[in-house]
mmCIF file of C-alpha atoms in Angstrom:
data_model
loop_
_atom_site.group_PDB
_atom_site.id
_atom_site.type_symbol
_atom_site.label_atom_id
_atom_site.label_comp_id
_atom_site.label_asym_id
_atom_site.label_seq_id
_atom_site.Cartn_x
_atom_site.Cartn_y
_atom_site.Cartn_z
ATOM 1 C CA MET A 30 -79.135 -178.954 -105.260
ATOM 2 C CA LEU A 31 -76.306 -181.417 -104.892
ATOM 3 C CA ALA A 32 -76.990 -181.778 -101.073
ATOM 4 C CA GLY A 33 -80.774 -182.151 -101.782
ATOM 5 C CA LEU A 34 -79.781 -184.562 -104.582
ATOM 6 C CA LEU A 35 -77.922 -187.094 -101.779
ATOM 7 C CA ALA A 36 -80.355 -186.406 -99.106
ATOM 8 C CA HIS A 37 -83.099 -187.538 -101.303
ATOM 9 C CA SER A 38 -81.038 -190.533 -102.020
ATOM 10 C CA GLY A 39 -80.733 -191.657 -98.645
ATOM 11 C CA TRP A 40 -77.571 -189.683 -97.274
ATOM 12 C CA ALA A 41 -77.993 -188.398 -93.805
ATOM 13 C CA VAL A 42 -78.519 -184.722 -93.145
ATOM 14 C CA ASN A 43 -78.311 -182.947 -89.887
ATOM 15 C CA GLY A 44 -81.456 -182.327 -88.121
ATOM 16 C CA ASP A 45 -81.052 -178.511 -87.543
ATOM 17 C CA LEU A 46 -81.046 -177.277 -91.526
ATOM 18 C CA LEU A 47 -81.893 -173.594 -92.440
ATOM 19 C CA PRO A 48 -85.410 -173.444 -93.830
ATOM 20 C CA PRO A 49 -86.500 -172.719 -97.309
ATOM 21 C CA THR A 50 -86.923 -169.082 -98.414
ATOM 22 C CA PRO A 51 -88.746 -167.704 -101.483
ATOM 23 C CA ALA A 52 -85.255 -167.686 -103.289
ATOM 24 C CA ASN A 53 -84.949 -171.292 -102.577
ATOM 25 C CA PRO A 54 -88.259 -172.881 -101.717
ATOM 26 C CA ARG A 55 -86.785 -176.510 -101.868
ATOM 27 C CA GLY A 56 -84.576 -175.822 -98.993
ATOM 28 C CA PHE A 57 -80.575 -175.283 -98.475
ATOM 29 C CA PHE A 58 -80.089 -178.438 -96.991
ATOM 30 C CA GLU A 59 -77.295 -176.582 -94.607
ATOM 31 C CA SER A 60 -77.169 -177.062 -90.889
ATOM 32 C CA SER A 61 -77.005 -174.178 -88.595
ATOM 33 C CA ALA A 62 -74.296 -175.684 -86.395
ATOM 34 C CA VAL A 63 -72.132 -176.534 -89.610
ATOM 35 C CA ASN A 64 -72.352 -172.868 -90.417
ATOM 36 C CA THR A 65 -71.544 -171.644 -86.909
ATOM 37 C CA LEU A 66 -68.694 -173.937 -86.660
ATOM 38 C CA ASN A 67 -67.460 -172.521 -90.002
ATOM 39 C CA ASP A 68 -67.970 -168.819 -89.232
ATOM 40 C CA ASP A 69 -65.951 -169.692 -86.117
ATOM 41 C CA LEU A 70 -62.940 -170.847 -88.346
ATOM 42 C CA LEU A 71 -63.148 -167.974 -90.628
ATOM 43 C CA GLU A 72 -63.717 -165.103 -88.089
ATOM 44 C CA PRO A 73 -60.002 -164.787 -87.263
ATOM 45 C CA HIS A 74 -59.463 -164.341 -90.938
ATOM 46 C CA LEU A 75 -62.111 -161.920 -91.792
ATOM 47 C CA ALA A 76 -59.756 -158.745 -91.547
ATOM 48 C CA ARG A 77 -58.063 -160.034 -94.631
ATOM 49 C CA SER A 78 -61.103 -160.198 -96.880
ATOM 50 C CA ALA A 79 -60.798 -158.458 -100.000
ATOM 51 C CA VAL A 80 -64.430 -157.690 -99.556
ATOM 52 C CA PRO A 81 -65.401 -156.391 -96.203
ATOM 53 C CA VAL A 82 -67.699 -158.702 -94.351
ATOM 54 C CA ALA A 83 -69.143 -159.055 -90.967
ATOM 55 C CA ARG A 84 -69.037 -162.504 -89.176
ATOM 56 C CA ARG A 85 -72.788 -163.369 -90.361
ATOM 57 C CA HIS A 86 -71.695 -162.570 -94.167
ATOM 58 C CA ALA A 87 -68.268 -164.722 -94.008
ATOM 59 C CA TRP A 88 -69.866 -166.986 -96.585
ATOM 60 C CA LEU A 89 -69.111 -164.094 -98.736
ATOM 61 C CA ALA A 90 -65.657 -163.568 -97.886
ATOM 62 C CA ALA A 91 -62.902 -163.033 -100.254
ATOM 63 C CA LEU A 92 -59.818 -164.738 -98.648
ATOM 64 C CA PRO A 93 -56.475 -165.670 -99.972
ATOM 65 C CA ALA A 94 -55.989 -169.223 -100.683
ATOM 66 C CA PRO A 95 -55.327 -171.643 -99.038
ATOM 67 C CA LEU A 96 -56.029 -170.767 -95.325
ATOM 68 C CA ASP A 97 -54.012 -172.140 -92.665
ATOM 69 C CA LEU A 98 -56.982 -174.316 -90.358
ATOM 70 C CA THR A 99 -55.258 -177.088 -88.857
ATOM 71 C CA PRO A 100 -58.006 -178.019 -86.295
ATOM 72 C CA SER A 101 -57.363 -178.003 -82.829
ATOM 73 C CA PRO A 102 -58.644 -180.859 -80.624
ATOM 74 C CA ALA A 103 -61.567 -178.880 -79.829
ATOM 75 C CA VAL A 104 -62.439 -178.291 -83.384
ATOM 76 C CA ARG A 105 -61.811 -181.760 -84.318
ATOM 77 C CA THR A 106 -64.434 -182.721 -81.616
ATOM 78 C CA ARG A 107 -66.905 -180.234 -82.619
ATOM 79 C CA ILE A 108 -66.623 -181.463 -85.988
ATOM 80 C CA ALA A 109 -67.040 -185.098 -85.149
ATOM 81 C CA GLU A 110 -70.099 -184.284 -83.142
ATOM 82 C CA THR A 111 -71.564 -182.148 -85.766
ATOM 83 C CA VAL A 112 -71.757 -184.732 -88.730
ATOM 84 C CA PRO A 113 -74.457 -186.937 -88.669
ATOM 85 C CA PRO A 114 -73.994 -190.956 -88.902
ATOM 86 C CA SER A 115 -72.581 -192.277 -91.874
ATOM 87 C CA PRO A 116 -73.242 -192.319 -94.807
ATOM 88 C CA PHE A 117 -73.962 -188.295 -94.556
ATOM 89 C CA VAL A 118 -73.799 -185.136 -96.533
ATOM 90 C CA VAL A 119 -72.778 -182.054 -95.179
ATOM 91 C CA LYS A 120 -73.126 -178.665 -97.263
ATOM 92 C CA ASP A 121 -71.996 -175.238 -96.587
ATOM 93 C CA PRO A 122 -70.583 -172.796 -99.097
ATOM 94 C CA ARG A 123 -68.104 -172.019 -96.338
ATOM 95 C CA LEU A 124 -66.229 -175.368 -96.716
ATOM 96 C CA THR A 125 -64.758 -173.883 -99.908
ATOM 97 C CA MET A 126 -62.639 -172.138 -97.516
ATOM 98 C CA THR A 127 -62.579 -174.357 -94.467
ATOM 99 C CA LEU A 128 -62.151 -177.540 -96.041
ATOM 100 C CA PRO A 129 -58.553 -178.229 -94.702
ATOM 101 C CA ALA A 130 -59.897 -178.550 -91.125
ATOM 102 C CA TRP A 131 -62.681 -180.769 -92.170
ATOM 103 C CA VAL A 132 -60.385 -183.274 -94.260
ATOM 104 C CA ASP A 133 -58.101 -183.223 -91.614
ATOM 105 C CA ALA A 134 -60.405 -184.189 -88.976
ATOM 106 C CA LEU A 135 -62.619 -186.601 -91.166
ATOM 107 C CA ASP A 136 -61.177 -189.673 -92.828
ATOM 108 C CA GLY A 137 -62.339 -191.298 -95.759
ATOM 109 C CA VAL A 138 -64.959 -188.638 -96.998
ATOM 110 C CA ALA A 139 -65.959 -188.061 -100.382
ATOM 111 C CA LEU A 140 -65.239 -184.316 -101.668
ATOM 112 C CA ILE A 141 -67.796 -183.234 -104.210
ATOM 113 C CA ALA A 142 -67.836 -179.586 -105.498
ATOM 114 C CA ILE A 143 -70.586 -178.154 -107.845
ATOM 115 C CA VAL A 144 -69.442 -175.157 -110.129
ATOM 116 C CA ARG A 145 -72.008 -172.855 -111.339
ATOM 117 C CA HIS A 146 -71.406 -170.065 -114.231
ATOM 118 C CA PRO A 147 -69.737 -167.295 -112.201
ATOM 119 C CA ALA A 148 -72.089 -164.535 -113.955
ATOM 120 C CA ALA A 149 -75.201 -166.686 -112.674
ATOM 121 C CA VAL A 150 -73.717 -166.695 -109.251
ATOM 122 C CA VAL A 151 -73.166 -163.015 -109.343
ATOM 123 C CA ASP A 152 -76.971 -162.022 -110.692
ATOM 124 C CA SER A 153 -78.116 -164.796 -107.923
ATOM 125 C CA LEU A 154 -76.210 -162.921 -105.160
ATOM 126 C CA LEU A 155 -77.145 -159.360 -106.275
ATOM 127 C CA ARG A 156 -80.877 -160.357 -106.222
ATOM 128 C CA GLU A 157 -80.584 -162.034 -102.927
ATOM 129 C CA VAL A 158 -78.910 -158.905 -101.380
ATOM 130 C CA ALA A 159 -81.756 -156.700 -102.900
ATOM 131 C CA ARG A 160 -84.413 -159.090 -101.577
ATOM 132 C CA ASP A 161 -83.356 -159.592 -98.239
ATOM 133 C CA VAL A 162 -82.181 -155.989 -97.140
ATOM 134 C CA GLU A 163 -82.398 -156.712 -93.261
ATOM 135 C CA TYR A 164 -79.910 -159.555 -93.343
ATOM 136 C CA TYR A 165 -77.597 -158.066 -95.891
ATOM 137 C CA GLU A 166 -77.336 -154.922 -93.908
ATOM 138 C CA GLY A 167 -74.059 -153.248 -93.896
ATOM 139 C CA LEU A 168 -72.888 -155.346 -96.952
ATOM 140 C CA ALA A 169 -71.523 -153.358 -99.627
ATOM 141 C CA LEU A 170 -71.624 -155.785 -102.568
ATOM 142 C CA ASP A 171 -71.816 -155.085 -106.292
ATOM 143 C CA ALA A 172 -71.346 -157.060 -109.599
ATOM 144 C CA GLU A 173 -67.293 -155.921 -109.396
ATOM 145 C CA ARG A 174 -67.173 -157.218 -105.647
ATOM 146 C CA ALA A 175 -69.221 -160.298 -106.345
ATOM 147 C CA PHE A 176 -66.931 -161.308 -109.154
ATOM 148 C CA VAL A 177 -63.943 -160.828 -106.664
ATOM 149 C CA VAL A 178 -65.780 -163.216 -104.080
ATOM 150 C CA TRP A 179 -66.255 -165.818 -106.780
ATOM 151 C CA GLN A 180 -62.877 -165.596 -107.847
ATOM 152 C CA CYS A 181 -61.314 -166.280 -104.532
ATOM 153 C CA LEU A 182 -63.378 -169.187 -103.903
ATOM 154 C CA ALA A 183 -62.445 -170.688 -107.232
ATOM 155 C CA ASP A 184 -58.783 -170.368 -106.117
ATOM 156 C CA HIS A 185 -59.584 -172.184 -102.907
ATOM 157 C CA LEU A 186 -61.304 -174.998 -104.805
ATOM 158 C CA ILE A 187 -58.372 -175.310 -107.341
ATOM 159 C CA ALA A 188 -56.124 -175.354 -104.542
ATOM 160 C CA HIS A 189 -57.939 -177.869 -102.812
ATOM 161 C CA ALA A 190 -57.825 -180.044 -105.871
ATOM 162 C CA GLU A 191 -54.332 -179.818 -105.994
ATOM 163 C CA ALA A 192 -54.207 -181.551 -102.644
ATOM 164 C CA HIS A 193 -57.080 -183.584 -102.530
ATOM 165 C CA ASP A 194 -59.219 -186.111 -104.632
ATOM 166 C CA ILE A 195 -62.405 -183.687 -105.336
ATOM 167 C CA THR A 196 -65.142 -184.547 -107.969
ATOM 168 C CA VAL A 197 -66.082 -181.406 -109.701
ATOM 169 C CA LEU A 198 -69.670 -181.349 -111.230
ATOM 170 C CA VAL A 199 -71.202 -178.559 -113.421
ATOM 171 C CA HIS A 200 -74.589 -177.181 -112.166
ATOM 172 C CA GLU A 201 -75.860 -176.689 -115.804
ATOM 173 C CA GLU A 202 -75.165 -180.325 -116.653
ATOM 174 C CA LEU A 203 -77.473 -181.347 -113.933
ATOM 175 C CA VAL A 204 -80.245 -179.382 -115.142
ATOM 176 C CA SER A 205 -79.766 -180.090 -118.999
ATOM 177 C CA ASP A 206 -79.025 -183.257 -120.968
ATOM 178 C CA GLY A 207 -75.668 -183.993 -119.534
ATOM 179 C CA ILE A 208 -77.522 -185.109 -116.305
ATOM 180 C CA ARG A 209 -76.745 -188.625 -116.900
ATOM 181 C CA SER A 210 -73.047 -188.238 -117.140
ATOM 182 C CA ALA A 211 -72.746 -185.932 -114.240
ATOM 183 C CA LEU A 212 -75.157 -188.453 -111.814
ATOM 184 C CA GLY A 213 -72.748 -191.243 -113.017
ATOM 185 C CA ARG A 214 -69.689 -189.347 -111.708
ATOM 186 C CA LEU A 215 -71.682 -188.515 -108.492
ATOM 187 C CA ALA A 216 -72.519 -192.040 -108.146
ATOM 188 C CA THR A 217 -69.155 -193.493 -108.604
ATOM 189 C CA ALA A 218 -67.650 -190.626 -106.039
ATOM 190 C CA VAL A 219 -70.038 -191.409 -103.275
ATOM 191 C CA GLY A 220 -69.997 -195.135 -104.069
ATOM 192 C CA GLY A 221 -73.911 -195.351 -103.990
ATOM 193 C CA GLY A 222 -77.211 -195.283 -106.357
ATOM 194 C CA ILE A 223 -78.354 -191.564 -106.975
ATOM 195 C CA ASP A 224 -82.177 -191.042 -107.368
ATOM 196 C CA SER A 225 -82.571 -188.119 -109.683
ATOM 197 C CA GLY A 226 -86.149 -187.236 -108.749
ATOM 198 C CA PHE A 227 -84.886 -184.357 -106.853
ATOM 199 C CA VAL A 228 -83.427 -182.397 -109.907
ATOM 200 C CA GLU A 229 -85.745 -180.023 -111.792
ATOM 201 C CA ARG A 230 -84.761 -180.455 -115.499
ATOM 202 C CA GLY A 231 -84.393 -177.332 -117.011
ATOM 203 C CA LEU A 232 -84.072 -175.386 -114.084
ATOM 204 C CA ARG A 233 -81.936 -172.197 -114.601
ATOM 205 C CA ARG A 234 -82.350 -169.333 -112.089
ATOM 206 C CA SER A 235 -80.709 -166.732 -113.933
ATOM 207 C CA THR A 236 -79.141 -166.478 -117.627
ATOM 208 C CA PRO A 237 -75.785 -165.410 -117.536
ATOM 209 C CA ASP A 238 -75.335 -162.320 -119.844
ATOM 210 C CA ARG A 239 -72.481 -160.518 -117.870
ATOM 211 C CA ALA A 240 -69.243 -160.113 -119.385
ATOM 212 C CA LEU A 241 -66.795 -162.012 -117.197
ATOM 213 C CA PRO A 242 -63.534 -160.329 -115.926
ATOM 214 C CA GLY A 243 -60.343 -162.054 -117.438
ATOM 215 C CA ASP A 244 -59.072 -163.356 -114.445
ATOM 216 C CA VAL A 245 -62.832 -164.923 -113.521
ATOM 217 C CA ALA A 246 -63.022 -166.468 -117.032
ATOM 218 C CA GLU A 247 -59.627 -167.909 -116.494
ATOM 219 C CA ARG A 248 -60.798 -169.327 -113.259
ATOM 220 C CA HIS A 249 -63.959 -170.617 -114.579
ATOM 221 C CA ALA A 250 -62.132 -172.488 -117.574
ATOM 222 C CA ALA A 251 -59.796 -174.018 -114.939
ATOM 223 C CA LEU A 252 -62.699 -175.280 -113.069
ATOM 224 C CA LEU A 253 -64.568 -176.973 -116.167
ATOM 225 C CA ASP A 254 -61.218 -178.641 -116.777
ATOM 226 C CA LEU A 255 -61.331 -179.983 -113.459
ATOM 227 C CA ALA A 256 -64.948 -181.287 -114.080
ATOM 228 C CA VAL A 257 -63.924 -183.415 -117.014
ATOM 229 C CA ARG A 258 -60.923 -185.286 -115.368
#
């Protein structure tokens, strides 16, 4: 949603965006070149994932935070060639893990993260795995493992927030009466006006009804704290 909101407001996106799917009919606003670059960065670390994943599922890796990803000159060049002209928006869930390489290669970018309730994320992941059996073949993902993935990604985001100025927004605010405050914080972070026309008010793809493991609940609370700073 966040990348689509910025794209709708005039920020440039790559031309090789992933196509929409039935699960996400408005589009992912993710570049295949960005995804491939991040898969290349993550692949050497995948053996350490707490949830076994193949390269094509690297975005679901559960890796310890933070990763040592100092970019080589070749990676710096790839990053520079991958991003569109400024002002631009680059979105990829893998960035939660690969951010150190990107911030080291790009100066002066605004960092925006959006946090969604972990139970909603788990429900969404499990539905998607059941829907696209071919793509997710070989991935053993149940609710317990999906929570492990969410927790590891939360650990990465918390670590990044300690090292960088990151604006953290809450998904539920963007689709509720809290949208004005959320969009105001977003506009301040990116230094420009935001057209809210892309947001579907009241959109909630799933209702969180799963009990959260204790560690997951703690991470979620910590991220919500970051969102109000």
